[in-house]
């Protein structure tokens, strides 16, 4: 089952640093290595979702698919943000930004349907909340120099 739990966190920069959109972060804001992030995310989601072994076996491949779809759209969003920051904010960039936002919403809607095939409604909703909570957890971890705990509830 460990192979099912492997997923890509390519949104973390190859250098392993937090990027606030203005270049690399200061050294004290480095993220942990990818493998540690992967393990933290698995533990975090396990705590938040309380998946049964059967649910977990079906969930992780589907979640990986969802995450990869989000990453693809996220890369385009980042390109547009960079273009706008650099002063190329025109009608076309605004149109494309709205299209990216629509695509992000559509991916979420599509995966709500897919997750509902394997999880009860309350756990489906928690997937999206856990994603946001995990992102915030990583930001706090980076800001505190890598300290913090792995997924306890607030």
CSV table of C-alpha atoms in Angstrom, one decimal:
chain,number,residue,atom,x,y,z
A,1,UNK,CA,0.0,0.0,0.0
A,2,UNK,CA,3.0,2.3,0.5
A,3,UNK,CA,3.2,2.7,-3.3
A,4,UNK,CA,-0.4,4.0,-3.3
A,5,UNK,CA,0.6,6.7,-0.9
A,6,UNK,CA,3.3,8.2,-3.1
A,7,UNK,CA,2.3,11.5,-4.6
A,8,UNK,CA,4.1,14.4,-6.2
A,9,UNK,CA,4.5,17.7,-4.4
A,10,UNK,CA,6.1,19.4,-7.3
A,11,UNK,CA,4.6,22.7,-6.3
A,12,UNK,CA,7.4,22.9,-3.8
A,13,UNK,CA,10.2,24.6,-5.7
A,14,UNK,CA,13.1,22.3,-6.7
A,15,UNK,CA,15.3,24.2,-4.4
A,16,UNK,CA,13.1,23.3,-1.6
A,17,UNK,CA,12.3,26.9,-0.7
A,18,UNK,CA,9.1,28.7,0.0
A,19,UNK,CA,8.3,31.2,-2.8
A,20,UNK,CA,6.1,34.1,-2.0
A,21,UNK,CA,6.0,35.2,-5.6
A,22,UNK,CA,8.9,37.6,-5.1
A,23,UNK,CA,11.8,35.2,-5.4
A,24,UNK,CA,13.3,32.7,-3.1
A,25,UNK,CA,12.7,33.0,0.6
A,26,UNK,CA,15.2,33.7,3.2
A,27,UNK,CA,17.2,30.7,4.4
A,28,UNK,CA,15.2,30.3,7.6
A,29,UNK,CA,12.1,29.8,5.5
A,30,UNK,CA,13.2,26.5,3.8
A,31,UNK,CA,10.7,23.8,3.5
A,32,UNK,CA,11.6,20.3,4.7
A,33,UNK,CA,12.8,17.8,2.0
A,34,UNK,CA,10.1,16.5,-0.3
A,35,UNK,CA,10.0,13.0,1.3
A,36,UNK,CA,9.4,14.6,4.7
A,37,UNK,CA,6.6,16.8,3.2
A,38,UNK,CA,5.1,13.7,1.6
A,39,UNK,CA,5.1,11.9,4.9
A,40,UNK,CA,3.8,14.9,6.7
A,41,UNK,CA,0.9,15.2,4.3
A,42,UNK,CA,0.0,11.5,4.6
A,43,UNK,CA,0.0,11.8,8.4
A,44,UNK,CA,-1.9,15.0,8.3
A,45,UNK,CA,-4.6,13.6,6.0
A,46,UNK,CA,-4.8,10.4,7.9
A,47,UNK,CA,-5.5,12.4,11.1
A,48,UNK,CA,-8.1,14.7,9.4
A,49,UNK,CA,-9.9,12.2,7.2
A,50,UNK,CA,-9.8,9.0,9.4
A,51,UNK,CA,-9.9,6.8,6.3
A,52,UNK,CA,-10.5,3.1,6.6
A,53,UNK,CA,-7.9,0.9,4.9
A,54,UNK,CA,-10.4,0.2,2.1
A,55,UNK,CA,-11.0,4.0,1.6
A,56,UNK,CA,-7.3,4.8,1.8
A,57,UNK,CA,-6.5,2.3,-0.9
A,58,UNK,CA,-9.0,4.0,-3.3
A,59,UNK,CA,-8.4,7.5,-2.0
A,60,UNK,CA,-4.7,8.0,-2.6
A,61,UNK,CA,-4.6,7.2,-6.3
A,62,UNK,CA,-7.6,9.4,-6.9
A,63,UNK,CA,-6.2,12.2,-4.8
A,64,UNK,CA,-2.9,12.0,-6.7
A,65,UNK,CA,-4.8,12.4,-9.9
A,66,UNK,CA,-6.7,15.4,-8.4
A,67,UNK,CA,-3.4,17.0,-7.1
A,68,UNK,CA,-1.7,16.6,-10.5
A,69,UNK,CA,-4.7,18.3,-12.2
A,70,UNK,CA,-4.4,21.2,-9.7
A,71,UNK,CA,-0.7,21.5,-10.3
A,72,UNK,CA,-1.1,21.8,-14.0
A,73,UNK,CA,-3.6,24.6,-13.6
A,74,UNK,CA,-1.5,26.1,-10.8
A,75,UNK,CA,1.5,26.4,-13.1
A,76,UNK,CA,-0.5,28.5,-15.6
A,77,UNK,CA,-1.9,30.7,-12.7
A,78,UNK,CA,1.7,31.3,-11.5
A,79,UNK,CA,2.8,32.3,-15.0
A,80,UNK,CA,-0.1,34.7,-15.3
A,81,UNK,CA,0.6,36.2,-11.9
A,82,UNK,CA,4.3,36.7,-12.8
A,83,UNK,CA,3.3,38.4,-16.1
A,84,UNK,CA,0.9,40.7,-14.2
A,85,UNK,CA,3.6,41.5,-11.5
A,86,UNK,CA,6.0,42.4,-14.3
A,87,UNK,CA,3.6,45.0,-15.7
A,88,UNK,CA,2.0,43.0,-18.5
A,89,UNK,CA,-1.6,43.3,-17.1
A,90,UNK,CA,-3.9,43.8,-20.0
A,91,UNK,CA,-7.3,42.6,-21.1
A,92,UNK,CA,-5.9,39.3,-22.3
A,93,UNK,CA,-4.1,38.5,-19.0
A,94,UNK,CA,-7.3,39.3,-17.1
A,95,UNK,CA,-9.4,37.1,-19.4
A,96,UNK,CA,-6.8,34.2,-19.0
A,97,UNK,CA,-6.7,34.7,-15.2
A,98,UNK,CA,-10.5,34.3,-15.0
A,99,UNK,CA,-10.3,31.2,-17.2
A,100,UNK,CA,-7.7,29.7,-14.8
A,101,UNK,CA,-9.9,30.4,-11.9
A,102,UNK,CA,-12.9,28.8,-13.7
A,103,UNK,CA,-10.6,25.7,-14.4
A,104,UNK,CA,-9.6,25.5,-10.8
A,105,UNK,CA,-13.3,25.5,-9.7
A,106,UNK,CA,-14.1,22.9,-12.4
A,107,UNK,CA,-11.4,20.5,-11.2
A,108,UNK,CA,-12.7,20.8,-7.7
A,109,UNK,CA,-16.2,20.1,-8.8
A,110,UNK,CA,-15.2,17.2,-10.9
A,111,UNK,CA,-13.3,15.6,-8.1
A,112,UNK,CA,-16.1,16.1,-5.6
A,113,UNK,CA,-18.1,13.8,-7.8
A,114,UNK,CA,-15.2,11.3,-8.0
A,115,UNK,CA,-14.4,11.4,-4.3
A,116,UNK,CA,-18.1,10.9,-3.4
A,117,UNK,CA,-18.0,7.5,-5.2
A,118,UNK,CA,-15.5,6.3,-2.6
A,119,UNK,CA,-16.0,8.4,0.5
A,120,UNK,CA,-19.0,9.6,2.6
A,121,UNK,CA,-19.9,13.3,2.1
A,122,UNK,CA,-18.3,14.5,5.3
A,123,UNK,CA,-14.9,13.1,4.3
A,124,UNK,CA,-15.2,14.5,0.8
A,125,UNK,CA,-15.7,18.0,2.3
A,126,UNK,CA,-12.7,17.4,4.7
A,127,UNK,CA,-10.4,16.6,1.7
A,128,UNK,CA,-10.7,20.2,0.5
A,129,UNK,CA,-10.4,21.6,4.1
A,130,UNK,CA,-7.4,19.4,4.8
A,131,UNK,CA,-5.7,20.6,1.6
A,132,UNK,CA,-6.0,24.2,2.8
A,133,UNK,CA,-5.0,23.4,6.3
A,134,UNK,CA,-1.9,21.5,5.2
A,135,UNK,CA,-0.8,24.4,3.0
A,136,UNK,CA,-1.2,26.7,6.0
A,137,UNK,CA,0.7,24.2,8.2
A,138,UNK,CA,3.6,24.2,5.7
A,139,UNK,CA,3.7,28.0,5.6
A,140,UNK,CA,3.8,28.2,9.4
A,141,UNK,CA,6.4,25.5,9.5
A,142,UNK,CA,8.6,27.4,7.0
A,143,UNK,CA,8.1,30.7,8.8
A,144,UNK,CA,9.1,29.2,12.1
A,145,UNK,CA,12.3,27.7,10.6
A,146,UNK,CA,10.9,24.2,10.1
A,147,UNK,CA,9.6,23.6,13.6
A,148,UNK,CA,6.0,22.6,14.4
A,149,UNK,CA,4.1,19.4,14.7
A,150,UNK,CA,2.9,17.0,12.0
A,151,UNK,CA,-0.9,17.3,11.8
A,152,UNK,CA,-2.5,17.9,15.2
A,153,UNK,CA,-5.8,19.6,15.2
A,154,UNK,CA,-6.2,23.2,16.1
